[in-house]
mmCIF file of C-alpha atoms in Angstrom:
data_model
loop_
_atom_site.group_PDB
_atom_site.id
_atom_site.type_symbol
_atom_site.label_atom_id
_atom_site.label_comp_id
_atom_site.label_asym_id
_atom_site.label_seq_id
_atom_site.Cartn_x
_atom_site.Cartn_y
_atom_site.Cartn_z
ATOM 1 C CA MET I 15 -46.417 57.637 78.008
ATOM 2 C CA PHE I 16 -44.096 57.586 80.998
ATOM 3 C CA SER I 17 -41.074 59.909 81.086
ATOM 4 C CA PRO I 18 -38.448 60.212 83.778
ATOM 5 C CA PHE I 19 -38.415 63.974 83.262
ATOM 6 C CA SER I 20 -40.980 66.445 84.553
ATOM 7 C CA LYS I 21 -42.876 68.656 82.091
ATOM 8 C CA ASP I 22 -40.635 71.560 82.917
ATOM 9 C CA GLU I 23 -37.530 69.630 81.949
ATOM 10 C CA VAL I 24 -38.778 68.399 78.562
ATOM 11 C CA VAL I 25 -37.081 70.229 75.703
ATOM 12 C CA GLY I 26 -38.515 68.345 72.790
ATOM 13 C CA GLU I 27 -39.716 64.980 71.647
ATOM 14 C CA ILE I 28 -38.086 62.362 69.552
ATOM 15 C CA GLN I 29 -40.213 59.857 67.778
ATOM 16 C CA LEU I 30 -38.736 56.597 66.695
ATOM 17 C CA PHE I 31 -40.208 54.631 63.878
ATOM 18 C CA ALA I 32 -39.200 51.082 63.112
ATOM 19 C CA ASP I 33 -38.951 50.199 59.466
ATOM 20 C CA ASP I 34 -39.599 46.445 59.407
ATOM 21 C CA GLU I 35 -38.117 45.965 55.940
ATOM 22 C CA GLN I 36 -34.912 47.708 56.875
ATOM 23 C CA ILE I 37 -34.572 45.644 60.072
ATOM 24 C CA ARG I 38 -35.163 42.414 58.141
ATOM 25 C CA ALA I 39 -32.670 43.408 55.452
ATOM 26 C CA GLN I 40 -30.084 44.278 58.080
ATOM 27 C CA ALA I 41 -30.755 41.008 59.947
ATOM 28 C CA ASN I 42 -30.382 38.972 56.721
ATOM 29 C CA GLY I 43 -27.220 40.873 55.843
ATOM 30 C CA ASP I 44 -25.760 40.215 59.283
ATOM 31 C CA ALA I 45 -26.754 36.523 59.163
ATOM 32 C CA TRP I 46 -24.282 35.691 56.402
ATOM 33 C CA LEU I 47 -21.619 37.569 58.340
ATOM 34 C CA VAL I 48 -22.379 35.523 61.476
ATOM 35 C CA VAL I 49 -22.274 32.298 59.442
ATOM 36 C CA LEU I 50 -19.004 33.356 57.805
ATOM 37 C CA MET I 51 -17.465 34.230 61.183
ATOM 38 C CA SER I 52 -18.614 30.882 62.599
ATOM 39 C CA ILE I 53 -17.015 29.019 59.685
ATOM 40 C CA VAL I 54 -13.773 30.959 60.167
ATOM 41 C CA GLU I 55 -13.797 30.149 63.906
ATOM 42 C CA VAL I 56 -14.437 26.424 63.300
ATOM 43 C CA PHE I 57 -11.725 26.333 60.625
ATOM 44 C CA SER I 58 -9.277 28.075 62.976
ATOM 45 C CA VAL I 59 -10.004 25.610 65.776
ATOM 46 C CA ALA I 60 -9.625 22.684 63.351
ATOM 47 C CA LEU I 61 -6.246 24.036 62.206
ATOM 48 C CA MET I 62 -5.063 24.420 65.793
ATOM 49 C CA VAL I 63 -6.164 20.874 66.680
ATOM 50 C CA ALA I 64 -4.484 19.497 63.533
ATOM 51 C CA TRP I 65 -1.270 21.346 64.361
ATOM 52 C CA ILE I 66 -1.294 20.021 67.933
ATOM 53 C CA VAL I 67 -1.971 16.458 66.756
ATOM 54 C CA LEU I 68 0.827 16.686 64.194
ATOM 55 C CA ARG I 69 3.368 18.116 66.652
ATOM 56 C CA ARG I 70 2.490 15.978 69.662
ATOM 57 C CA ILE I 71 1.490 12.664 68.071
ATOM 58 C CA VAL I 72 2.129 12.232 64.346
ATOM 59 C CA TYR I 73 5.688 13.610 64.120
ATOM 60 C CA PRO I 74 6.925 11.743 67.230
ATOM 61 C CA LEU I 75 5.298 8.513 65.993
ATOM 62 C CA LYS I 76 6.894 8.967 62.575
ATOM 63 C CA GLU I 77 10.307 9.527 64.183
ATOM 64 C CA PHE I 78 9.743 6.510 66.456
ATOM 65 C CA SER I 79 8.760 4.357 63.478
ATOM 66 C CA GLY I 80 11.848 5.450 61.543
ATOM 67 C CA THR I 81 14.025 4.530 64.513
ATOM 68 C CA LEU I 82 12.365 1.117 64.795
ATOM 69 C CA GLU I 83 13.198 0.338 61.171
ATOM 70 C CA LYS I 84 16.903 0.784 61.952
ATOM 71 C CA VAL I 85 16.911 -1.454 65.042
ATOM 72 C CA ASP I 86 19.270 -4.444 64.907
ATOM 73 C CA ILE I 87 18.399 -6.718 67.822
ATOM 74 C CA GLY I 88 21.512 -8.820 67.319
ATOM 75 C CA SER I 89 23.823 -5.845 67.819
ATOM 76 C CA GLY I 90 22.330 -4.655 71.091
ATOM 77 C CA ASN I 91 22.260 -1.073 69.745
ATOM 78 C CA PHE I 92 18.558 -0.462 69.994
ATOM 79 C CA VAL I 93 17.892 2.048 72.764
ATOM 80 C CA MET I 94 15.549 4.734 71.473
ATOM 81 C CA SER I 95 15.136 8.066 73.196
ATOM 82 C CA PRO I 96 11.614 9.297 73.932
ATOM 83 C CA ALA I 97 12.869 12.625 72.448
ATOM 84 C CA GLY I 98 11.036 15.122 74.643
ATOM 85 C CA ASN I 99 7.992 12.900 75.074
ATOM 86 C CA GLU I 100 9.036 11.261 78.343
ATOM 87 C CA LEU I 101 5.784 12.078 80.120
ATOM 88 C CA ASN I 102 3.250 11.327 77.396
ATOM 89 C CA GLU I 103 2.052 8.197 75.594
ATOM 90 C CA ILE I 104 4.827 8.360 72.981
ATOM 91 C CA GLY I 105 7.454 8.340 75.720
ATOM 92 C CA HIS I 106 5.772 5.413 77.471
ATOM 93 C CA LEU I 107 5.528 3.564 74.159
ATOM 94 C CA THR I 108 9.227 4.176 73.492
ATOM 95 C CA LEU I 109 10.219 2.974 76.940
ATOM 96 C CA SER I 110 8.041 -0.141 76.524
ATOM 97 C CA PHE I 111 9.709 -0.915 73.188
ATOM 98 C CA ASN I 112 13.132 -0.416 74.770
ATOM 99 C CA SER I 113 12.189 -2.910 77.470
ATOM 100 C CA LEU I 114 10.806 -5.353 74.890
ATOM 101 C CA LEU I 115 13.901 -5.034 72.707
ATOM 102 C CA SER I 116 16.159 -5.527 75.713
ATOM 103 C CA ARG I 117 14.331 -8.754 76.563
ATOM 104 C CA LEU I 118 14.474 -9.894 72.919
ATOM 105 C CA PHE I 119 18.215 -9.198 72.858
ATOM 106 C CA GLU I 120 18.626 -11.372 75.967
ATOM 107 C CA LEU I 121 16.611 -14.163 74.348
ATOM 108 C CA VAL I 122 18.630 -13.969 71.121
ATOM 109 C CA GLN I 123 21.880 -14.079 73.103
ATOM 110 C CA ASN I 124 20.622 -17.025 75.174
ATOM 111 C CA GLU I 125 19.557 -18.853 72.013
ATOM 112 C CA LYS I 126 23.023 -18.319 70.492
ATOM 113 C CA ASP I 127 24.652 -19.604 73.670
ATOM 114 C CA TYR I 128 22.375 -22.687 73.723
ATOM 115 C CA ARG I 129 23.183 -23.430 70.079
ATOM 116 C CA ILE I 130 26.907 -23.301 70.807
ATOM 117 C CA GLN I 131 26.437 -25.587 73.812
ATOM 118 C CA ILE I 132 24.372 -28.039 71.754
ATOM 119 C CA GLU I 133 26.979 -28.027 68.968
ATOM 120 C CA HIS I 134 29.727 -28.821 71.486
ATOM 121 C CA LYS I 135 27.684 -31.610 73.089
ATOM 122 C CA GLU I 136 26.730 -33.027 69.678
ATOM 123 C CA GLU I 137 30.370 -32.981 68.641
ATOM 124 C CA SER I 138 31.322 -34.785 71.870
ATOM 125 C CA PHE I 139 28.620 -37.445 71.446
ATOM 126 C CA ARG I 140 29.460 -37.884 67.747
ATOM 127 C CA THR I 141 33.146 -38.342 68.629
ATOM 128 C CA LEU I 142 32.156 -40.835 71.329
ATOM 129 C CA ALA I 143 29.863 -42.796 68.973
ATOM 130 C CA GLU I 144 32.317 -42.773 66.062
ATOM 131 C CA ASN I 145 35.191 -44.046 68.238
ATOM 132 C CA SER I 146 33.247 -46.533 70.334
ATOM 133 C CA PRO I 147 34.247 -50.201 69.951
ATOM 134 C CA ASP I 148 30.581 -51.148 70.488
ATOM 135 C CA MET I 149 28.023 -51.119 67.664
ATOM 136 C CA ILE I 150 25.696 -48.130 67.819
ATOM 137 C CA THR I 151 22.668 -47.966 65.556
ATOM 138 C CA ARG I 152 19.842 -45.446 65.491
ATOM 139 C CA TYR I 153 16.376 -45.980 63.988
ATOM 140 C CA ASP I 154 13.583 -43.569 63.036
ATOM 141 C CA LEU I 155 9.874 -44.021 63.813
ATOM 142 C CA ASP I 156 9.414 -46.219 60.715
ATOM 143 C CA CYS I 157 12.143 -48.561 61.985
ATOM 144 C CA ARG I 158 14.638 -47.584 59.285
ATOM 145 C CA ARG I 159 18.297 -47.250 60.188
ATOM 146 C CA ILE I 160 19.360 -43.604 60.149
ATOM 147 C CA TYR I 161 22.783 -44.003 61.781
ATOM 148 C CA CYS I 162 25.393 -46.713 62.185
ATOM 149 C CA ASN I 163 28.791 -46.153 63.718
ATOM 150 C CA PRO I 164 32.014 -47.535 62.165
ATOM 151 C CA ALA I 165 32.026 -50.526 64.572
ATOM 152 C CA TYR I 166 28.701 -51.690 63.035
ATOM 153 C CA TYR I 167 30.113 -51.604 59.492
ATOM 154 C CA GLU I 168 33.302 -53.419 60.612
ATOM 155 C CA LYS I 169 31.356 -56.153 62.403
ATOM 156 C CA TYR I 170 29.223 -56.949 59.337
ATOM 157 C CA ASN I 171 31.951 -56.097 56.827
ATOM 158 C CA LEU I 172 29.812 -53.457 55.053
ATOM 159 C CA ALA I 173 30.746 -50.292 53.205
ATOM 160 C CA PRO I 174 30.134 -47.132 55.239
ATOM 161 C CA GLY I 175 26.588 -45.811 54.655
ATOM 162 C CA SER I 176 25.335 -48.988 52.940
ATOM 163 C CA ALA I 177 23.149 -50.082 55.878
ATOM 164 C CA LEU I 178 21.176 -46.841 56.146
ATOM 165 C CA ASP I 179 17.467 -46.546 55.235
ATOM 166 C CA MET I 180 17.011 -50.285 55.727
ATOM 167 C CA MET I 181 14.755 -52.023 58.191
#
């Protein structure tokens, strides 16, 4: 056997014996500890990931959703703050919704304005038709009368509304 010491330097000998049963028992005993530690590590990582997902995604989405439920497009009070998420997907989503809601508000306002304009024009045309000395009659696609102005009823000496739904 090789020794790094010379014969003069050797004080004694130590003999090592390996007990296979003891090594196997120790290895089996340590195996459950390794498995247990691995489970604890995986569980810890899963908890950290869940916490991050909750804080960075779920809670902001829940807050965003709650804000969306309170939005009244007709009022114009709909601007939602990205609430600390300006640089992530939640912030971009919030800004996109703000832009969408702003456009919807414009469309709703335009639609209201168009309705008012149409009502005014309809009122003007109705006044014109009702006061016209000429007979004005309107028919539907089945050739039934759906409108006659007062001049029509005067000309034929009919009661108002009696000539409607006739061909």
